[in-house]
Coordinates of C-alpha atoms in Angstrom, one line a residue:
X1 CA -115.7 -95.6 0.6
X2 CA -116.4 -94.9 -3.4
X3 CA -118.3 -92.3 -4.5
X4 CA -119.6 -91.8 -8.2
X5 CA -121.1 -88.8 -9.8
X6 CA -124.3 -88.6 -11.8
X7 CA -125.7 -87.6 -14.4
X8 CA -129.2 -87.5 -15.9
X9 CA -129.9 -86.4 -19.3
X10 CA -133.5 -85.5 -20.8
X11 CA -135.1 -88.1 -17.6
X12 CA -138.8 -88.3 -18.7
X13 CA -141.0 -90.4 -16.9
X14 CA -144.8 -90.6 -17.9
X15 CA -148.0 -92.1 -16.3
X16 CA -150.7 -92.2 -19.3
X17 CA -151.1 -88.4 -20.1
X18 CA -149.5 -87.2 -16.9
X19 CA -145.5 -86.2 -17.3
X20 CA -144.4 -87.6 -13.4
X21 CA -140.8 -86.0 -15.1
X22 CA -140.2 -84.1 -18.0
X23 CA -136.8 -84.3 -19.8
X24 CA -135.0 -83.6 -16.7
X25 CA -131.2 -83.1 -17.1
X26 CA -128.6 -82.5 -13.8
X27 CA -125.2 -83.1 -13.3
X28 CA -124.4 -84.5 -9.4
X29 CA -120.6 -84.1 -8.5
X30 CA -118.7 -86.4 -7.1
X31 CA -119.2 -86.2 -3.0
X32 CA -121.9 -83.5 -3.8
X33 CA -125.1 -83.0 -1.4
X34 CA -127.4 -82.5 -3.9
X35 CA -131.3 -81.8 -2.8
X36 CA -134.2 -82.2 -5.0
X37 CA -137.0 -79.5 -3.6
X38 CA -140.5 -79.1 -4.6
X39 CA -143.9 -78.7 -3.5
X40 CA -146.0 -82.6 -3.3
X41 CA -146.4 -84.1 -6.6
X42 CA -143.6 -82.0 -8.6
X43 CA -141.6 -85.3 -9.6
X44 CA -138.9 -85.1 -7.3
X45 CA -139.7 -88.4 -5.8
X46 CA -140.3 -89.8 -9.0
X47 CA -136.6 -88.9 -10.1
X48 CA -135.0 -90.7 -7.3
X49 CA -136.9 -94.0 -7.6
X50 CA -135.5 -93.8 -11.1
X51 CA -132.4 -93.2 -10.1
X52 CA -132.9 -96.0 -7.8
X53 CA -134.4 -99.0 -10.1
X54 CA -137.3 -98.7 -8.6
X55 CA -139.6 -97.3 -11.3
X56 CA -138.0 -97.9 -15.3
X57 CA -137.0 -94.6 -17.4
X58 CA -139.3 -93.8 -20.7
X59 CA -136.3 -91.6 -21.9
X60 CA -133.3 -90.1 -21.7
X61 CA -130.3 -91.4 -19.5
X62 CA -129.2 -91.8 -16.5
X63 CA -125.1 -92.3 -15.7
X64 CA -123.3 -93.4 -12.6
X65 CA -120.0 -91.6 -13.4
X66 CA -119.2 -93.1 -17.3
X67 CA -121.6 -96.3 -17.0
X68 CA -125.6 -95.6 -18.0
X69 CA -127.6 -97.5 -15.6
X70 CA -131.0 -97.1 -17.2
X71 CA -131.3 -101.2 -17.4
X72 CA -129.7 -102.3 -14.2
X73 CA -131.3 -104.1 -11.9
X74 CA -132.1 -101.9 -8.6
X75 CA -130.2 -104.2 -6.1
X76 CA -126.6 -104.1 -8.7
X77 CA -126.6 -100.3 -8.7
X78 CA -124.7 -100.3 -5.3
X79 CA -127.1 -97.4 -3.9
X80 CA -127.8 -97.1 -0.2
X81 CA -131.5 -95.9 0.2
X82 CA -133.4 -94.2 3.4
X83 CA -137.3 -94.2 3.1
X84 CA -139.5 -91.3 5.0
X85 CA -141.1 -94.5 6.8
X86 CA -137.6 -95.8 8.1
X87 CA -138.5 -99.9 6.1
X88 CA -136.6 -101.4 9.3
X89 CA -138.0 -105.1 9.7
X90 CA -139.6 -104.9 13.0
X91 CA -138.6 -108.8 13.4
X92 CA -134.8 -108.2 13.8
X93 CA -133.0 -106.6 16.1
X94 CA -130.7 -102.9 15.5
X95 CA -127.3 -104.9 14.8
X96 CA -129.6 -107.5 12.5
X97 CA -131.2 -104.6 10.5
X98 CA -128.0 -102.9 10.4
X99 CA -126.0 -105.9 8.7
X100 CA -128.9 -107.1 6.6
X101 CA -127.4 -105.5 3.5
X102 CA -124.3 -106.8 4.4
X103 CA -125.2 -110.8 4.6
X104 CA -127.4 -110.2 1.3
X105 CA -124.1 -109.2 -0.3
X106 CA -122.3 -112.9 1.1
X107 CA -120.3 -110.4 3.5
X108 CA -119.4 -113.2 6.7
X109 CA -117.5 -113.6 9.9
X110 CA -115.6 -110.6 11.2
X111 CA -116.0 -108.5 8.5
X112 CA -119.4 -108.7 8.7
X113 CA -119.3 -107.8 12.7
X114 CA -117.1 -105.0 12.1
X115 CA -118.7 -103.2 9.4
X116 CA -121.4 -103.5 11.4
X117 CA -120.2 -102.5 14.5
X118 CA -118.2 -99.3 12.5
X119 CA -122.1 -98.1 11.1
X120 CA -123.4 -98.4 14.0
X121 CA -121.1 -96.1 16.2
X122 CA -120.8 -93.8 13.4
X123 CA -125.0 -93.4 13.9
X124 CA -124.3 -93.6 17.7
X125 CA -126.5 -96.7 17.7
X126 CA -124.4 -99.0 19.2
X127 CA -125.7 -99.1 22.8
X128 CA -129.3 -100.3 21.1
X129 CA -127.7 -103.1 19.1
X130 CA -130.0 -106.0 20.5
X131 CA -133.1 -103.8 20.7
X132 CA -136.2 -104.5 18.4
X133 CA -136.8 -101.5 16.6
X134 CA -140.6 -101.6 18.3
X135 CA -138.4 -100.1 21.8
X136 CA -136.8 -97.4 19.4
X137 CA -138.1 -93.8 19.1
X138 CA -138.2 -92.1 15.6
X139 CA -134.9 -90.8 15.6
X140 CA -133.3 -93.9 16.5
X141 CA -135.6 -95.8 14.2
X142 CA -134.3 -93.2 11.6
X143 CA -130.4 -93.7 12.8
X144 CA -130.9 -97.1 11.9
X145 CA -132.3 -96.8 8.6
X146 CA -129.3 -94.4 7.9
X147 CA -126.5 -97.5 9.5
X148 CA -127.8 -99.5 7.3
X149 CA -128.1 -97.6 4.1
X150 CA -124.4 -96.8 4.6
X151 CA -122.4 -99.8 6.1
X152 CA -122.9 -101.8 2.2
X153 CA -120.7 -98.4 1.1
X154 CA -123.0 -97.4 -1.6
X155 CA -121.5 -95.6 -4.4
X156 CA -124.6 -93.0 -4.0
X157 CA -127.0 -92.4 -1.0
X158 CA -130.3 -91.9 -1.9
X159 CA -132.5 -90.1 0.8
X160 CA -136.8 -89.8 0.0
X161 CA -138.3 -87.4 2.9
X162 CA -135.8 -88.9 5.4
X163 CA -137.0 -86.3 8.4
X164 CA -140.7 -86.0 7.7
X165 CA -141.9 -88.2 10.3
X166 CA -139.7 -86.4 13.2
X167 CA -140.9 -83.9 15.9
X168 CA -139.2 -80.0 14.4
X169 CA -136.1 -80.1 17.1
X170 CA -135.5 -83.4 16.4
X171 CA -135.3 -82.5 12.5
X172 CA -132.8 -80.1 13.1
X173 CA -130.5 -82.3 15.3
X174 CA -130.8 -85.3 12.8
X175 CA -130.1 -82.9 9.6
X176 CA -126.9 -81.6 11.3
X177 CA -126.2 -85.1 12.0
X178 CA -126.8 -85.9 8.1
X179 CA -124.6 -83.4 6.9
X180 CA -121.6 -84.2 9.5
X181 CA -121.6 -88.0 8.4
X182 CA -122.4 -87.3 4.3
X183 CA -119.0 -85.0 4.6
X184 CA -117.1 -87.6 6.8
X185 CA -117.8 -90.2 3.9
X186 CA -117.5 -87.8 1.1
X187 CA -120.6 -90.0 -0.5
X188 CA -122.7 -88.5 -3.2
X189 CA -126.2 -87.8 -2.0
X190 CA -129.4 -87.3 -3.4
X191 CA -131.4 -86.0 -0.7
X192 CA -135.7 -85.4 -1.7
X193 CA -136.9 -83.1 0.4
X194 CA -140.3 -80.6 0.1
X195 CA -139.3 -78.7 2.9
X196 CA -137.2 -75.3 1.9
X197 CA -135.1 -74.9 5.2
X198 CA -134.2 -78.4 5.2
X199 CA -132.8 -77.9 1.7
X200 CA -130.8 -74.9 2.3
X201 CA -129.7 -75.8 5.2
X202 CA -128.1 -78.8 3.9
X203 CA -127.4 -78.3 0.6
X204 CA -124.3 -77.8 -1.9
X205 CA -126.6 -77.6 -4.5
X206 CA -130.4 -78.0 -5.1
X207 CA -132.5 -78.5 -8.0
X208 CA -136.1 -76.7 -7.7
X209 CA -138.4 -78.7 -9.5
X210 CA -142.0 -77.7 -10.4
X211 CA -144.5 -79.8 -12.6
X212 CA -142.1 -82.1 -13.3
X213 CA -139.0 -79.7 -14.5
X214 CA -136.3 -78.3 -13.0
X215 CA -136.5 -74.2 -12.4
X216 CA -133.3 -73.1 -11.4
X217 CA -130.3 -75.3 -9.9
X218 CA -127.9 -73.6 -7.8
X219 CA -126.1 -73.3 -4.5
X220 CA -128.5 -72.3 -1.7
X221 CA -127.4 -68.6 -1.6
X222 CA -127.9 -68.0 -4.9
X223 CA -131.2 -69.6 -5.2
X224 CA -132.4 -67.3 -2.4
X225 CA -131.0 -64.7 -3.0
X226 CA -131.5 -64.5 -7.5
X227 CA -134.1 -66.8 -8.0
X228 CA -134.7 -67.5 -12.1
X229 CA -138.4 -66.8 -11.9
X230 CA -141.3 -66.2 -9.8
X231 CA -142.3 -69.3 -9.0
X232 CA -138.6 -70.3 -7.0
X233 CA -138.7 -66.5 -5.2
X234 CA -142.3 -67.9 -3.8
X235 CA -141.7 -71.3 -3.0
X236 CA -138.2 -70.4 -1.4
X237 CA -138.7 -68.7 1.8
X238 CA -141.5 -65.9 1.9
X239 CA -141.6 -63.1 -0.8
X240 CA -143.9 -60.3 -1.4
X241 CA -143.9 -59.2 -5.3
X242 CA -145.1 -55.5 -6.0
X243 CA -146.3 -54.0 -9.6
X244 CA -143.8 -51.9 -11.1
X245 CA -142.3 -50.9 -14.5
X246 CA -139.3 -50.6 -15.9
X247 CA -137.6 -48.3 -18.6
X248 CA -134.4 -48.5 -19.8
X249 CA -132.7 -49.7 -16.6
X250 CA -134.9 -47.8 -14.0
X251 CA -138.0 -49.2 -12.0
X252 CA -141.0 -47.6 -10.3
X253 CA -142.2 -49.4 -8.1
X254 CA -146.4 -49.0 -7.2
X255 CA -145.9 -45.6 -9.2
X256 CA -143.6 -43.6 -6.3
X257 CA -140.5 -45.5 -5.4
X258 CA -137.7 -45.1 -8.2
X259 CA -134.9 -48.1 -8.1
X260 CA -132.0 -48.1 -10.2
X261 CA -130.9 -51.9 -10.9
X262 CA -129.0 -54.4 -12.6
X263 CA -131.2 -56.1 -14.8
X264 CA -131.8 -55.9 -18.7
X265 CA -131.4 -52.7 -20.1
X266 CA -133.3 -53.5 -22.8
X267 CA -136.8 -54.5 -21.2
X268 CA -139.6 -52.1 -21.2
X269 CA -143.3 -52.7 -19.9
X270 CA -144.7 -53.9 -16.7
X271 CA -142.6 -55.9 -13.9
X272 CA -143.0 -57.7 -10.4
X273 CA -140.3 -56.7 -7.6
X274 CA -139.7 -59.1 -5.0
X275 CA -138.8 -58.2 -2.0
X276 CA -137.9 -60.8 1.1
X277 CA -139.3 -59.8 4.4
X278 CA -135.8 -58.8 6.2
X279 CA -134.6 -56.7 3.3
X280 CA -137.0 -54.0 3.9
X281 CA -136.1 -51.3 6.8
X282 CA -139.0 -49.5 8.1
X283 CA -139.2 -45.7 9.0
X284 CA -141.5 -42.9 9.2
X285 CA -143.5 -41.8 6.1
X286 CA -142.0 -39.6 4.0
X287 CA -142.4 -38.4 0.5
X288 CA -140.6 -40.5 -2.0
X289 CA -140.7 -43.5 -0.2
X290 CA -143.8 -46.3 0.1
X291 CA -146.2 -45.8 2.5
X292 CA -148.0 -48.8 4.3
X293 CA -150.0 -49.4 7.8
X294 CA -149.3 -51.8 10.3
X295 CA -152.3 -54.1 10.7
X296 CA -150.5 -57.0 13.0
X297 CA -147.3 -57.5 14.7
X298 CA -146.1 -60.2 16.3
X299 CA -143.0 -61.1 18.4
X300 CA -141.0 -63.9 17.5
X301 CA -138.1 -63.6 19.7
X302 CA -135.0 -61.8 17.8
X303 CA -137.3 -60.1 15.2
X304 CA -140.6 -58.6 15.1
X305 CA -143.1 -59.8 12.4
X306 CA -145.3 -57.6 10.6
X307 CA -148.3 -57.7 8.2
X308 CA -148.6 -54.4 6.4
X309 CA -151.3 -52.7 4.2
X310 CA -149.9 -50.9 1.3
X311 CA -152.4 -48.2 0.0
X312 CA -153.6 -50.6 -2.7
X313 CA -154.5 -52.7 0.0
X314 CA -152.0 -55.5 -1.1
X315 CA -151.0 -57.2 2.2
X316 CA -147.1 -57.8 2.9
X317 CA -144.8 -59.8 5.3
X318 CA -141.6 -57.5 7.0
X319 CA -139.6 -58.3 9.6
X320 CA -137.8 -56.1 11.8
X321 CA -134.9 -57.7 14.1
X322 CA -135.1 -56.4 17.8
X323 CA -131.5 -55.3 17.8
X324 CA -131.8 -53.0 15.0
X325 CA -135.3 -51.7 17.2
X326 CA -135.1 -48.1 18.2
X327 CA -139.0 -48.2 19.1
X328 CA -141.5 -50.5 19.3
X329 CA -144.2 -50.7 16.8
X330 CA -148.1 -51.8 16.9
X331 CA -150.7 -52.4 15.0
X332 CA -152.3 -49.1 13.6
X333 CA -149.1 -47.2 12.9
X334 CA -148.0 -45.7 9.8
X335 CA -144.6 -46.4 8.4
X336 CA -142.8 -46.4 4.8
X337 CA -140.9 -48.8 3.8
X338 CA -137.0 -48.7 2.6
X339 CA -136.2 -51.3 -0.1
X340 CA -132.6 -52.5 -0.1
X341 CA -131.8 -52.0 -3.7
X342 CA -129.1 -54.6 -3.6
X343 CA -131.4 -57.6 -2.0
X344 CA -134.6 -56.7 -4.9
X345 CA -135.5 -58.9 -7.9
X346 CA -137.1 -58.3 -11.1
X347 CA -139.7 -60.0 -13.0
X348 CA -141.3 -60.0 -16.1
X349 CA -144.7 -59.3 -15.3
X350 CA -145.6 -61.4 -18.2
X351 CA -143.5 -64.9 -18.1
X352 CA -142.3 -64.2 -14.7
X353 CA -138.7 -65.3 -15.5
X354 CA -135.7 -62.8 -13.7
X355 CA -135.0 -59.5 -15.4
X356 CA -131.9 -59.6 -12.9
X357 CA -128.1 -59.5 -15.0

């Protein structure tokens, strides 16, 4: 099976006043999973129906490996596409939906039957071949979108919201499954997705995009671990950012803890820290350290979950895993909290972009 890379250069698509994408430039390697995340309305669905045919470009460029594809026609851009609402034709049967792409092409006779047949057991669908997809459940419904997307061997598979409609188990079984058969094929994948796990679980790489831009693109550890600006630490699992200032290196953080980082030497003036919930360890107060109550906690199986008031009454997330657990804590008691210097990230309290070098 082919696989093509991709490029976009300066992507801008515009409804009246409203910029759906704005000059949006990536570079998708070849047999690269490659996730655009964002919150609803960001452009990230937008993007792919460009790079789809479906909706026309107002500027910039869009490349399947050498050859710009801005004015071909949707159905010769040799894409295979999976919709959040499945688009199987309830009037055909599994191993009729599955070869539809197949017979549009003028594919006949055995070849048709096993290309077919070879999708099919690849999606473990091949024991539901002559069922209408009305006897189907979600996930098989979505198996068969995926069979058919892949038996025309696109050159790139295009996934919008592919898991959205399925119960949370079932999401994780079918993105395993996703990843296992997008390797197997070594098919360049452009998977949309507004849901942050999903996206680092899955990922190579992922774009963040945000009003239409893309914040940061990266692999999944490093866009969790040194987001480019504020917004990407908050939309990327859950962050808490404290006031702090910084002078020539150093940062004090809520005017008592003092943190030596790597970040600009340079900067001086007020900053935001982020810190992740499981990169704080909790103790007893002590001077030096931040102090904080413990208004709720909650058990969630391997870790404890706790809301804690700071004394300027800011309100933060920290987790404590029940393996690490020497005593168990309620709601009421006073702790101070130990920021892993290594694990922190710096903000400009001002444009919010990373201070972090």
């Amino acid at each position: 099976m082919s696989s093509q890379r991709v490029k976009i250069e300066g992507a801008t698509k515009v409804y009246g006043d409203f910029k759906a994408c704005d000059h949006i430039s990536l570079d998708i390697n070849e047999g690269e999973f490659f996730t655009l995340l964002g919150p609803s309305g960001c452009g990230k669905t937008t993007l792919l129906r460009m790079i789809a045919g479906f909706n026309p470009i107002d500027d910039g460029a869009i490349y399947f490996n050498e050859n710009m594809i801005n004015h071909i026609p949707a159905d010769r851009r040799n894409i295979g596409m999976v919709f959040q609402n499945y688009a199987i034709f309830p009037h055909m049967t599994v191993q009729e939906n599955v070869a539809y792409g197949l017979r549009a092409r003028k594919v006949k006779g055995q070849e048709l039957e096993n290309r077919t047949m070879e999708a099919m057991k690849m999606m473990q669908i091949d024991n539901l071949k002559d069922r209408m997809p009305s006897q189907l459940s979600g996930g098989q419904q979505q198996r068969v979108a995926l069979a058919r997307a892949i038996v025309i061997h696109p050159d790139v598979l295009l996934m919008d919201e592919p898991l959205c409609n399925l119960d949370a188990k079932l999401r994780v079984t079918m993105r395993t499954g996703i990843k296992k058969i997008q390797k197997q094929l070594n098919i360049t994948t452009i998977y949309v997705t507004h849901d942050q796990e999903e996206a680092l679980s899955i990922s190579d790489r992922i774009a963040v995009i945000h009003d239409g831009k893309v914040e940061q693109v990266g692999e999944p550890r490093e866009i969790y671990t040194r987001p480019s600006n504020m917004f990407v630490a908050n939309f990327i699992g859950t962050s808490s950012f404290l006031d702090g200032t910084a002078k020539a290196g150093e940062v004090t953080v809520l005017g008592r803890k003092k943190l030596k980082l790597p970040m600009d030497p340079d900067f001086e003036g007020a900053v935001k820290v982020s810190i992740r919930p499981e990169y704080v360890l909790l103790g007893e107060p002590r001077e030096g350290e931040i102090p904080g109550t413990i208004t709720l906690a909650t058990f969630l199986g391997d870790f404890m979950n706790y809301e804690i008031e700071l004394e300027n009454k800011q309100i933060i997330e920290i987790n404590e895993y029940t393996d690490r657990m020497d005593t168990v804590r309620r709601a009421g008691d006073r702790v101070s909290l130990n920021l892993m210097e290594n694990r922190i990230s710096i903000f400009d309290a001002q444009t919010e972009q990373s201070l972090m070098i």
